[in-house]
Structures are given as C-alpha cells and as structure tokens.
Amino acid sequence: MRLLVAAWAATRTVVLLCVFKVVAVPGPDVTSDVSVIYQGWYQVLRTGAFPPDDVTWQYPPAAALAVLSPALLPFLEYPAAFYVLVCAADAAAFALLLYASRRGSGRGRAGAWVWVAGVPLLGPTVYARYDLMVTAVAVAALLVLARSPRAAGALAALGALLKVWPALLLVGTPRGRVTRAAWGAAVAVALALTAAFAAAMPGALDFLTHQRDRGTEVESVGALVFHVARHFGWEGRVLLNYGSVEFLGPYVDLVSTAALLCTAAAFGWLLRWRLRAVEWTASTAADAAFAAVLLFTVTSRVISPQYMVWLVGLAAVCVTLRTGRQGLPALLVVVATGVTLLEFPLNFGSVVASDALGVTLLVVRNGLLVAAAVLACARLWRTTVTEPLRRAEAAGAEEGRAGSDGEGAASPERKDLIAR
C-alpha cells in the first residue's frame, strides 16, 4: 500500500511539474488548451451561454461543468486551478481502485498499479485535458455497479453528458433487473440534465452539428492510409481543422465514411454478443465496457492522445475485479499509452510530416490498440458465450449418461442453456 501511494505521489509530482512548466517537455505546448481554449470558453460559459458558432466546441452540455470547475478555486489562476482539480480527480480514481481491491472484491492491487503507471505515461497531456475527470466518473460507475445499479446508471449518464463515450459503460450490464435499473436511471438522468442545460443555457445542443465536416485526424488508424499515400504522390493537405490536425483532400471522405461503417459494424458485434451471452460474472460489465471503448477508439476518425486515459481507467477496473480476464489487453493499452507520449508531443512534428519515425510510432501505437481490441473482444466472447456453453454441454452429456443408468436426466435449466 505504501509503495503504491508513494509511486502515485512521485509520478503525479512529475506530471504537475511538467504542466506548470518547471520541467520542459519537447514538442507542442500541450498546456495551451487550458490557458487559451478552455479559459476562453470559461469566459463565455460564465455568462450563461455556450460558445456561439464555435465549431471547436464539440462536447455535450455537461462539459461546461468541467470547463467552469476552476471557479471552485478562485484564489488560483485558471490554469493552475484546472490542473489541481484534474489531480484531485486522479487521486479520487486511485482511491476508488485501492478501496475496491481491499474490500475482498479485488485480486491484489493490479488495477491500482495500472492506474499509477498508465496515467503518467501520457505525459503532461493527461492533466491538460478534462478527459481524466470523465474517466474518474467512469471508474466510479463501474465499481459501484454491483452494489447500486441505479447509481452506476446515473454516473454513466453524467459521464456521457461530459464526453459521450461513457454511454458505452452500460453495454455489458447483466440482463434483467440490473439492466432495467441501470439503464432506466441513465436515461432519466440524461434527459433531466439535457433538459436543464437546454433551458438554462442557449446553444446546449449545438455540438451535435459541429463535427459533421471533419476530416481524418492524423493519429487515427485510418490516417495511416494517407501517411503512406503521401510518399506516393497523394495531393492532400494536413491542416488544423475542428480543433485537431487532420488530413484533408482526395479520398479523405471515403476513408472517413469507412471509419463510420467500421464503428457501426463494431456496435453490431456488441449487440450480437449481448444477445448471445449466457453467463455474467462480476467483471463482465467492465470487460464489455473496455472492449466497447477499444472498438470505438480504433474505428474512430479521431484518436486524440487523451483518449488513452479512458482506456487506462477501464483497464484498471478490469484487472481489479477478480473474475476479469483482460490482463493482456490491459498491458497492451499501458504500452500503447507510453508510445503515444513518444508520438505526441515528443515527435509530433514527425507524425505531421509523415516521416519514417512518425509513421513507425503510429503503426506501433495503433497496432497495439487494434490487438488489444481484438483480444478484449475475443476474451469477452469466450468467457460469456463459448466457455459457459461448453460447460453446459459437458454437464448435459454427463447428466444424460447418468440418466441412461436410471439416475436422472438433464434439468430444464441446463437444457435451456444448451439450446442457446
């Protein structure tokens, strides 16, 4: 325990030194998002309206809470207050993971170590975006699910209204009472919060149309097509577009559409899994959420560096729960997070230029994420579909042999499981 806490304190001190610019980090200044963009939005949001006609505001309405949160520390300047609050969210997630491992529902402190090691591997970016705050909410939602499905649903709804992706947290809730309670609470909270923001702050839903003309972001899986194509005469451009560096030009729309189709196919697989699953364990909901967010990430038109903290948080929950089998995918995510630091901000110039170093880093990072997604999905399917059915078939065969000797026959419940 003491070693874990000391490691957390030491690594977070380094991250804070980086965002406060005591320690210089090569590459683009990642803190400008806070000191320029977030602080600019803060000035608008505090007037009671969302940023008008600003296509870089691409977030659900509750994101305003994260941007406005530094007002809780009026004695600090905006950037300093933001970093302190993100660090507080980091500490809260760490404490939740430690608590889960001590209550007897965990298997050691592997999840806490994933969080301690994975978060700082993203470098200063992890404290210079509000994604860590969202991840802390997601961690809380998954850890509370077993005891209070309604609380988990409410937290997932809050997370979704902060940054959409936590809506995927509930994809793996057990069918029946738990799903009804969690999904019902999520819908109720989401509708109530959305209505409140829409009534109180003009422009609350403008974000829905602010990404329709996006290109393909240079760090995404689909972008690898254009990184390679640039060496063979492709005539597109790399521009700052919708708040991120994207490829624009011939065939970008085609690749972007293909990415959307892949996302739809991934969600189709998740639906098929949910319909076919026959057994839930204490970790199934977390495993499914991890797999779902991995699928969403690798098929997205955009993979911003801060997305990695989502995956680190979900990986930490998965390996905290004793029945989870996502250890290898979790490890791949942690390694991919370290590679992400190498490509952004340390070597982002090489990525933008599509040179050998930049392309290599992207191939390695995105390859690790794709491998993690495939493994996470395969393990989820095996533990909830394949293995339970095999056990049921083996037990049914054994009961059948016993029945032939006059000792009984397979139970109706066992027959139903085999039939699935």
GROMACS .gro file of C-alpha atoms in nm:
model
  420
    1MET     CA    1   0.000   0.000   0.000
    2ARG     CA    2   0.269   0.250   0.099
    3LEU     CA    3   0.469   0.175  -0.214
    4LEU     CA    4   0.161   0.232  -0.430
    5VAL     CA    5   0.081   0.565  -0.265
    6ALA     CA    6   0.444   0.675  -0.289
    7ALA     CA    7   0.455   0.582  -0.659
    8TRP     CA    8   0.134   0.774  -0.724
    9ALA     CA    9   0.264   1.082  -0.542
   10ALA     CA   10   0.601   1.073  -0.718
   11THR     CA   11   0.463   1.028  -1.069
   12ARG     CA   12   0.195   1.293  -1.023
   13THR     CA   13   0.452   1.538  -0.892
   14VAL     CA   14   0.641   1.494  -1.218
   15VAL     CA   15   0.325   1.549  -1.423
   16LEU     CA   16   0.244   1.866  -1.227
   17LEU     CA   17   0.598   1.994  -1.274
   18CYS     CA   18   0.551   1.944  -1.648
   19VAL     CA   19   0.218   2.126  -1.677
   20PHE     CA   20   0.345   2.410  -1.458
   21LYS     CA   21   0.647   2.425  -1.693
   22VAL     CA   22   0.905   2.369  -1.424
   23VAL     CA   23   1.017   2.072  -1.633
   24ALA     CA   24   1.028   2.138  -2.008
   25VAL     CA   25   0.875   1.880  -2.242
   26PRO     CA   26   0.980   1.884  -2.610
   27GLY     CA   27   0.717   1.934  -2.877
   28PRO     CA   28   0.398   2.142  -2.890
   29ASP     CA   29   0.284   2.319  -2.575
   30VAL     CA   30   0.001   2.095  -2.459
   31THR     CA   31  -0.100   2.338  -2.183
   32SER     CA   32  -0.228   2.593  -2.434
   33ASP     CA   33  -0.556   2.406  -2.450
   34VAL     CA   34  -0.615   2.506  -2.089
   35SER     CA   35  -0.467   2.857  -2.085
   36VAL     CA   36  -0.614   2.961  -2.420
   37ILE     CA   37  -0.903   2.740  -2.534
   38TYR     CA   38  -1.057   2.628  -2.204
   39GLN     CA   39  -1.007   2.967  -2.043
   40GLY     CA   40  -1.169   3.133  -2.345
   41TRP     CA   41  -1.468   2.901  -2.319
   42TYR     CA   42  -1.480   2.970  -1.946
   43GLN     CA   43  -1.525   3.341  -2.011
   44VAL     CA   44  -1.821   3.265  -2.241
   45LEU     CA   45  -1.981   2.992  -2.030
   46ARG     CA   46  -1.982   3.202  -1.716
   47THR     CA   47  -2.219   3.441  -1.897
   48GLY     CA   48  -2.478   3.160  -1.914
   49ALA     CA   49  -2.441   3.055  -2.278
   50PHE     CA   50  -2.240   2.804  -2.476
   51PRO     CA   51  -1.973   2.929  -2.720
   52PRO     CA   52  -2.174   3.061  -3.020
   53ASP     CA   53  -2.072   2.949  -3.371
   54ASP     CA   54  -1.756   2.784  -3.238
   55VAL     CA   55  -1.702   2.457  -3.422
   56THR     CA   56  -1.424   2.361  -3.182
   57TRP     CA   57  -1.688   2.323  -2.909
   58GLN     CA   58  -1.774   1.960  -2.980
   59TYR     CA   59  -1.880   1.844  -2.637
   60PRO     CA   60  -2.210   1.754  -2.468
   61PRO     CA   61  -2.357   2.018  -2.237
   62ALA     CA   62  -2.220   1.885  -1.906
   63ALA     CA   63  -1.869   1.954  -2.038
   64ALA     CA   64  -1.943   2.308  -1.926
   65LEU     CA   65  -1.912   2.184  -1.568
   66ALA     CA   66  -1.555   2.068  -1.628
   67VAL     CA   67  -1.457   2.392  -1.802
   68LEU     CA   68  -1.619   2.602  -1.529
   69SER     CA   69  -1.481   2.392  -1.242
   70PRO     CA   70  -1.175   2.613  -1.177
   71ALA     CA   71  -1.418   2.869  -1.037
   72LEU     CA   72  -1.421   2.643  -0.728
   73LEU     CA   73  -1.066   2.765  -0.658
   74PRO     CA   74  -1.093   3.143  -0.706
   75PHE     CA   75  -0.763   3.203  -0.526
   76LEU     CA   76  -0.577   3.037  -0.815
   77GLU     CA   77  -0.539   3.145  -1.175
   78TYR     CA   78  -0.748   2.945  -1.420
   79PRO     CA   79  -0.477   2.707  -1.550
   80ALA     CA   80  -0.341   2.633  -1.203
   81ALA     CA   81  -0.689   2.568  -1.065
   82PHE     CA   82  -0.767   2.335  -1.356
   83TYR     CA   83  -0.451   2.128  -1.302
   84VAL     CA   84  -0.518   2.098  -0.929
   85LEU     CA   85  -0.874   1.977  -0.992
   86VAL     CA   86  -0.759   1.721  -1.250
   87CYS     CA   87  -0.503   1.597  -0.999
   88ALA     CA   88  -0.784   1.569  -0.741
   89ALA     CA   89  -0.988   1.358  -0.990
   90ASP     CA   90  -0.679   1.143  -1.046
   91ALA     CA   91  -0.646   1.090  -0.670
   92ALA     CA   92  -1.016   1.005  -0.640
   93ALA     CA   93  -0.994   0.736  -0.910
   94PHE     CA   94  -0.681   0.595  -0.746
   95ALA     CA   95  -0.856   0.583  -0.409
   96LEU     CA   96  -1.157   0.405  -0.560
   97LEU     CA   97  -0.936   0.139  -0.716
   98LEU     CA   98  -0.749   0.087  -0.390
   99TYR     CA   99  -1.077   0.059  -0.198
  100ALA     CA  100  -1.212  -0.195  -0.448
  101SER     CA  101  -0.902  -0.410  -0.404
  102ARG     CA  102  -0.928  -0.400  -0.022
  103ARG     CA  103  -1.296  -0.491   0.005
  104GLY     CA  104  -1.233  -0.851  -0.096
  105SER     CA  105  -1.379  -0.799  -0.445
  106GLY     CA  106  -1.039  -0.747  -0.599
  107ARG     CA  107  -0.734  -0.960  -0.673
  108GLY     CA  108  -0.447  -0.770  -0.518
  109ARG     CA  109  -0.375  -0.422  -0.635
  110ALA     CA  110  -0.311  -0.480  -1.005
  111GLY     CA  111  -0.575  -0.226  -1.107
  112ALA     CA  112  -0.427   0.045  -0.887
  113TRP     CA  113  -0.086  -0.025  -1.039
  114VAL     CA  114  -0.228   0.005  -1.391
  115TRP     CA  115  -0.365   0.347  -1.296
  116VAL     CA  116  -0.045   0.458  -1.122
  117ALA     CA  117   0.173   0.354  -1.417
  118GLY     CA  118  -0.059   0.423  -1.710
  119VAL     CA  119  -0.171   0.779  -1.639
  120PRO     CA  120   0.174   0.947  -1.624
  121LEU     CA  121   0.286   0.759  -1.936
  122LEU     CA  122   0.068   1.004  -2.129
  123GLY     CA  123   0.284   1.291  -2.006
  124PRO     CA  124   0.155   1.643  -1.942
  125THR     CA  125  -0.134   1.592  -2.185
  126VAL     CA  126  -0.319   1.389  -1.922
  127TYR     CA  127  -0.354   1.693  -1.692
  128ALA     CA  128  -0.403   1.943  -1.974
  129ARG     CA  129  -0.739   1.800  -2.085
  130TYR     CA  130  -1.056   1.729  -1.890
  131ASP     CA  131  -1.070   1.364  -2.001
  132LEU     CA  132  -0.922   1.241  -1.674
  133MET     CA  133  -1.218   1.392  -1.488
  134VAL     CA  134  -1.453   1.196  -1.714
  135THR     CA  135  -1.252   0.879  -1.664
  136ALA     CA  136  -1.278   0.914  -1.286
  137VAL     CA  137  -1.658   0.924  -1.321
  138ALA     CA  138  -1.644   0.613  -1.542
  139VAL     CA  139  -1.427   0.424  -1.292
  140ALA     CA  140  -1.675   0.510  -1.016
  141ALA     CA  141  -1.969   0.394  -1.228
  142LEU     CA  142  -1.820   0.053  -1.300
  143LEU     CA  143  -1.702  -0.007  -0.944
  144VAL     CA  144  -2.040   0.081  -0.792
  145LEU     CA  145  -2.246  -0.122  -1.038
  146ALA     CA  146  -2.261  -0.442  -0.832
  147ARG     CA  147  -2.391  -0.262  -0.523
  148SER     CA  148  -2.609   0.007  -0.681
  149PRO     CA  149  -2.708  -0.026  -1.048
  150ARG     CA  150  -2.907   0.298  -1.030
  151ALA     CA  151  -2.606   0.493  -0.904
  152ALA     CA  152  -2.395   0.335  -1.179
  153GLY     CA  153  -2.651   0.437  -1.440
  154ALA     CA  154  -2.664   0.793  -1.308
  155LEU     CA  155  -2.284   0.820  -1.314
  156ALA     CA  156  -2.269   0.675  -1.666
  157ALA     CA  157  -2.525   0.933  -1.780
  158LEU     CA  158  -2.324   1.214  -1.622
  159GLY     CA  159  -2.011   1.083  -1.792
  160ALA     CA  160  -2.190   1.062  -2.128
  161LEU     CA  161  -2.301   1.424  -2.094
  162LEU     CA  162  -1.941   1.517  -2.019
  163LYS     CA  163  -1.790   1.338  -2.320
  164VAL     CA  164  -2.027   1.081  -2.482
  165TRP     CA  165  -1.811   0.768  -2.458
  166PRO     CA  166  -1.921   0.668  -2.103
  167ALA     CA  167  -2.259   0.577  -2.256
  168LEU     CA  168  -2.078   0.256  -2.351
  169LEU     CA  169  -2.023   0.167  -1.985
  170LEU     CA  170  -2.367   0.005  -1.965
  171VAL     CA  171  -2.338  -0.218  -2.271
  172GLY     CA  172  -2.246  -0.518  -2.058
  173THR     CA  173  -2.484  -0.492  -1.763
  174PRO     CA  174  -2.648  -0.827  -1.675
  175ARG     CA  175  -2.985  -0.880  -1.838
  176GLY     CA  176  -3.289  -0.836  -1.617
  177ARG     CA  177  -3.319  -0.629  -1.301
  178VAL     CA  178  -2.969  -0.479  -1.312
  179THR     CA  179  -3.006  -0.363  -1.670
  180ARG     CA  180  -3.350  -0.218  -1.608
  181ALA     CA  181  -3.228  -0.027  -1.303
  182ALA     CA  182  -2.903   0.098  -1.458
  183TRP     CA  183  -3.040   0.188  -1.800
  184GLY     CA  184  -3.354   0.343  -1.651
  185ALA     CA  185  -3.152   0.565  -1.419
  186ALA     CA  186  -2.916   0.658  -1.703
  187VAL     CA  187  -3.199   0.763  -1.934
  188ALA     CA  188  -3.374   0.959  -1.660
  189VAL     CA  189  -3.060   1.145  -1.553
  190ALA     CA  190  -2.952   1.212  -1.912
  191LEU     CA  191  -3.290   1.353  -2.008
  192ALA     CA  192  -3.314   1.565  -1.693
  193LEU     CA  193  -2.965   1.711  -1.728
  194THR     CA  194  -3.002   1.775  -2.101
  195ALA     CA  195  -3.335   1.949  -2.048
  196ALA     CA  196  -3.189   2.159  -1.767
  197PHE     CA  197  -2.893   2.272  -1.976
  198ALA     CA  198  -3.109   2.338  -2.282
  199ALA     CA  199  -3.346   2.552  -2.077
  200ALA     CA  200  -3.078   2.740  -1.886
  201MET     CA  201  -2.801   2.790  -2.143
  202PRO     CA  202  -2.855   2.874  -2.512
  203GLY     CA  203  -2.661   2.656  -2.755
  204ALA     CA  204  -2.651   2.348  -2.533
  205LEU     CA  205  -2.712   2.112  -2.826
  206ASP     CA  206  -2.511   2.291  -3.093
  207PHE     CA  207  -2.229   2.037  -3.051
  208LEU     CA  208  -2.439   1.783  -3.243
  209THR     CA  209  -2.365   1.958  -3.574
  210HIS     CA  210  -2.011   2.076  -3.508
  211GLN     CA  211  -1.832   1.764  -3.632
  212ARG     CA  212  -2.020   1.679  -3.949
  213ASP     CA  213  -1.747   1.810  -4.184
  214ARG     CA  214  -1.448   1.665  -4.004
  215GLY     CA  215  -1.165   1.503  -4.194
  216THR     CA  216  -0.946   1.218  -4.071
  217GLU     CA  217  -0.725   1.307  -3.776
  218VAL     CA  218  -0.355   1.234  -3.835
  219GLU     CA  219  -0.320   0.994  -3.541
  220SER     CA  220  -0.617   0.770  -3.622
  221VAL     CA  221  -0.597   0.420  -3.765
  222GLY     CA  222  -0.748   0.535  -4.095
  223ALA     CA  223  -0.489   0.812  -4.124
  224LEU     CA  224  -0.218   0.553  -4.186
  225VAL     CA  225  -0.355   0.524  -4.540
  226PHE     CA  226  -0.268   0.887  -4.608
  227HIS     CA  227   0.063   0.882  -4.423
  228VAL     CA  228   0.174   0.612  -4.666
  229ALA     CA  229  -0.003   0.769  -4.966
  230ARG     CA  230   0.189   1.096  -4.918
  231HIS     CA  231   0.506   0.908  -5.016
  232PHE     CA  232   0.340   0.806  -5.342
  233GLY     CA  233   0.220   1.146  -5.458
  234TRP     CA  234  -0.110   1.190  -5.275
  235GLU     CA  235  -0.201   1.558  -5.305
  236GLY     CA  236  -0.390   1.615  -4.983
  237ARG     CA  237  -0.300   1.852  -4.700
  238VAL     CA  238  -0.251   1.844  -4.325
  239LEU     CA  239  -0.439   2.128  -4.155
  240LEU     CA  240  -0.570   2.231  -3.815
  241ASN     CA  241  -0.939   2.159  -3.859
  242TYR     CA  242  -1.215   2.142  -3.594
  243GLY     CA  243  -0.953   2.176  -3.323
  244SER     CA  244  -0.729   1.888  -3.435
  245VAL     CA  245  -0.468   1.825  -3.703
  246GLU     CA  246  -0.640   1.640  -3.986
  247PHE     CA  247  -0.587   1.515  -4.340
  248LEU     CA  248  -0.796   1.696  -4.598
  249GLY     CA  249  -0.805   1.619  -4.968
  250PRO     CA  250  -0.884   1.341  -5.218
  251TYR     CA  251  -1.036   1.023  -5.074
  252VAL     CA  252  -1.047   1.156  -4.716
  253ASP     CA  253  -1.427   1.144  -4.724
  254LEU     CA  254  -1.408   0.782  -4.838
  255VAL     CA  255  -1.179   0.681  -4.550
  256SER     CA  256  -1.390   0.879  -4.301
  257THR     CA  257  -1.704   0.704  -4.423
  258ALA     CA  258  -1.530   0.367  -4.398
  259ALA     CA  259  -1.439   0.450  -4.037
  260LEU     CA  260  -1.803   0.526  -3.958
  261LEU     CA  261  -1.909   0.197  -4.117
  262CYS     CA  262  -1.650   0.013  -3.910
  263THR     CA  263  -1.788   0.177  -3.597
  264ALA     CA  264  -2.138   0.065  -3.694
  265ALA     CA  265  -2.010  -0.288  -3.753
  266ALA     CA  266  -1.838  -0.286  -3.414
  267PHE     CA  267  -2.161  -0.186  -3.242
  268GLY     CA  268  -2.336  -0.461  -3.438
  269TRP     CA  269  -2.089  -0.710  -3.295
  270LEU     CA  270  -2.154  -0.578  -2.943
  271LEU     CA  271  -2.528  -0.624  -2.996
  272ARG     CA  272  -2.474  -0.979  -3.119
  273TRP     CA  273  -2.253  -1.050  -2.819
  274ARG     CA  274  -2.518  -0.921  -2.579
  275LEU     CA  275  -2.785  -1.138  -2.739
  276ARG     CA  276  -2.564  -1.447  -2.732
  277ALA     CA  277  -2.409  -1.407  -2.386
  278VAL     CA  278  -2.529  -1.673  -2.141
  279GLU     CA  279  -2.322  -1.604  -1.831
  280TRP     CA  280  -2.226  -1.288  -1.645
  281THR     CA  281  -1.952  -1.264  -1.384
  282ALA     CA  282  -1.862  -0.979  -1.151
  283SER     CA  283  -1.629  -0.836  -1.417
  284THR     CA  284  -1.840  -0.885  -1.732
  285ALA     CA  285  -1.979  -0.530  -1.735
  286ALA     CA  286  -1.630  -0.381  -1.701
  287ASP     CA  287  -1.484  -0.621  -1.960
  288ALA     CA  288  -1.761  -0.531  -2.205
  289ALA     CA  289  -1.715  -0.158  -2.146
  290PHE     CA  290  -1.340  -0.194  -2.204
  291ALA     CA  291  -1.395  -0.387  -2.527
  292ALA     CA  292  -1.660  -0.140  -2.646
  293VAL     CA  293  -1.444   0.168  -2.588
  294LEU     CA  294  -1.149  -0.002  -2.755
  295LEU     CA  295  -1.367  -0.072  -3.060
  296PHE     CA  296  -1.494   0.285  -3.061
  297THR     CA  297  -1.137   0.417  -3.039
  298VAL     CA  298  -0.977   0.212  -3.315
  299THR     CA  299  -1.265   0.270  -3.559
  300SER     CA  300  -1.294   0.643  -3.491
  301ARG     CA  301  -1.188   0.914  -3.735
  302VAL     CA  302  -1.003   1.070  -3.443
  303ILE     CA  303  -0.764   0.924  -3.185
  304SER     CA  304  -0.654   1.216  -2.975
  305PRO     CA  305  -0.377   1.138  -2.723
  306GLN     CA  306  -0.606   1.198  -2.425
  307TYR     CA  307  -0.830   0.911  -2.539
  308MET     CA  308  -0.570   0.680  -2.388
  309VAL     CA  309  -0.664   0.779  -2.034
  310TRP     CA  310  -1.015   0.642  -2.096
  311LEU     CA  311  -0.866   0.305  -2.180
  312VAL     CA  312  -0.621   0.310  -1.890
  313GLY     CA  313  -0.908   0.373  -1.648
  314LEU     CA  314  -1.124   0.093  -1.787
  315ALA     CA  315  -0.825  -0.143  -1.799
  316ALA     CA  316  -0.756  -0.066  -1.432
  317VAL     CA  317  -1.111  -0.158  -1.336
  318CYS     CA  318  -1.100  -0.481  -1.538
  319VAL     CA  319  -0.784  -0.610  -1.369
  320THR     CA  320  -0.908  -0.502  -1.026
  321LEU     CA  321  -1.210  -0.733  -1.047
  322ARG     CA  322  -1.119  -1.090  -0.958
  323THR     CA  323  -1.309  -1.262  -1.241
  324GLY     CA  324  -1.168  -1.044  -1.518
  325ARG     CA  325  -0.952  -1.186  -1.796
  326GLN     CA  326  -0.840  -0.867  -1.964
  327GLY     CA  327  -0.487  -0.868  -1.827
  328LEU     CA  328  -0.307  -0.888  -2.162
  329PRO     CA  329  -0.525  -0.628  -2.339
  330ALA     CA  330  -0.476  -0.402  -2.035
  331LEU     CA  331  -0.099  -0.442  -2.063
  332LEU     CA  332  -0.112  -0.360  -2.435
  333VAL     CA  333  -0.307  -0.042  -2.355
  334VAL     CA  334  -0.047   0.066  -2.099
  335VAL     CA  335   0.234   0.009  -2.351
  336ALA     CA  336   0.035   0.194  -2.620
  337THR     CA  337   0.000   0.488  -2.380
  338GLY     CA  338   0.377   0.511  -2.349
  339VAL     CA  339   0.413   0.502  -2.728
  340THR     CA  340   0.150   0.777  -2.750
  341LEU     CA  341   0.376   1.006  -2.545
  342LEU     CA  342   0.653   0.942  -2.797
  343GLU     CA  343   0.432   1.043  -3.090
  344PHE     CA  344   0.263   1.332  -2.907
  345PRO     CA  345   0.404   1.566  -2.806
  346LEU     CA  346   0.764   1.444  -2.827
  347ASN     CA  347   0.771   1.362  -3.200
  348PHE     CA  348   0.452   1.518  -3.329
  349GLY     CA  349   0.644   1.704  -3.598
  350SER     CA  350   0.745   1.368  -3.744
  351VAL     CA  351   0.385   1.250  -3.734
  352VAL     CA  352   0.261   1.560  -3.916
  353ALA     CA  353   0.541   1.525  -4.172
  354SER     CA  354   0.463   1.153  -4.222
  355ASP     CA  355   0.834   1.071  -4.198
  356ALA     CA  356   0.968   0.728  -4.109
  357LEU     CA  357   0.978   0.790  -3.734
  358GLY     CA  358   0.629   0.936  -3.722
  359VAL     CA  359   0.472   0.658  -3.928
  360THR     CA  360   0.655   0.389  -3.729
  361LEU     CA  361   0.529   0.529  -3.398
  362LEU     CA  362   0.173   0.540  -3.529
  363VAL     CA  363   0.191   0.187  -3.668
  364VAL     CA  364   0.316   0.058  -3.334
  365ARG     CA  365   0.067   0.253  -3.120
  366ASN     CA  366  -0.235   0.183  -3.340
  367GLY     CA  367  -0.128  -0.176  -3.389
  368LEU     CA  368  -0.119  -0.224  -3.012
  369LEU     CA  369  -0.468  -0.074  -2.980
  370VAL     CA  370  -0.610  -0.293  -3.258
  371ALA     CA  371  -0.451  -0.601  -3.099
  372ALA     CA  372  -0.593  -0.502  -2.760
  373ALA     CA  373  -0.940  -0.456  -2.911
  374VAL     CA  374  -0.934  -0.795  -3.084
  375LEU     CA  375  -0.808  -0.972  -2.772
  376ALA     CA  376  -1.055  -0.794  -2.543
  377CYS     CA  377  -1.347  -0.891  -2.766
  378ALA     CA  378  -1.225  -1.249  -2.804
  379ARG     CA  379  -1.185  -1.290  -2.429
  380LEU     CA  380  -1.523  -1.134  -2.361
  381TRP     CA  381  -1.690  -1.374  -2.605
  382ARG     CA  382  -1.503  -1.675  -2.470
  383THR     CA  383  -1.585  -1.610  -2.103
  384THR     CA  384  -1.954  -1.529  -2.155
  385VAL     CA  385  -2.053  -1.739  -2.456
  386THR     CA  386  -1.811  -2.015  -2.556
  387GLU     CA  387  -1.695  -2.148  -2.219
  388PRO     CA  388  -2.039  -2.148  -2.048
  389LEU     CA  389  -2.189  -2.335  -2.343
  390ARG     CA  390  -1.908  -2.590  -2.339
  391ARG     CA  391  -1.955  -2.645  -1.968
  392ALA     CA  392  -2.330  -2.680  -2.016
  393GLU     CA  393  -2.285  -2.929  -2.298
  394ALA     CA  394  -2.035  -3.132  -2.094
  395ALA     CA  395  -2.263  -3.129  -1.791
  396GLY     CA  396  -2.561  -3.220  -2.008
  397ALA     CA  397  -2.373  -3.515  -2.157
  398GLU     CA  398  -2.276  -3.631  -1.808
  399GLU     CA  399  -2.634  -3.599  -1.683
  400GLY     CA  400  -2.753  -3.781  -1.992
  401ARG     CA  401  -2.521  -4.072  -1.919
  402ALA     CA  402  -2.639  -4.073  -1.560
  403GLY     CA  403  -2.999  -4.071  -1.680
  404SER     CA  404  -2.938  -4.370  -1.902
  405ASP     CA  405  -2.832  -4.555  -1.589
  406GLY     CA  406  -3.156  -4.454  -1.417
  407GLU     CA  407  -3.004  -4.175  -1.206
  408GLY     CA  408  -3.190  -3.880  -1.360
  409ALA     CA  409  -3.184  -3.654  -1.663
  410ALA     CA  410  -3.066  -3.306  -1.757
  411SER     CA  411  -3.257  -3.032  -1.579
  412PRO     CA  412  -3.483  -2.795  -1.779
  413GLU     CA  413  -3.249  -2.505  -1.692
  414ARG     CA  414  -2.950  -2.694  -1.827
  415LYS     CA  415  -3.138  -2.785  -2.144
  416ASP     CA  416  -3.229  -2.419  -2.195
  417LEU     CA  417  -2.864  -2.315  -2.163
  418ILE     CA  418  -2.753  -2.582  -2.409
  419ALA     CA  419  -3.024  -2.474  -2.653
  420ARG     CA  420  -2.882  -2.124  -2.662
   0.00000   0.00000   0.00000
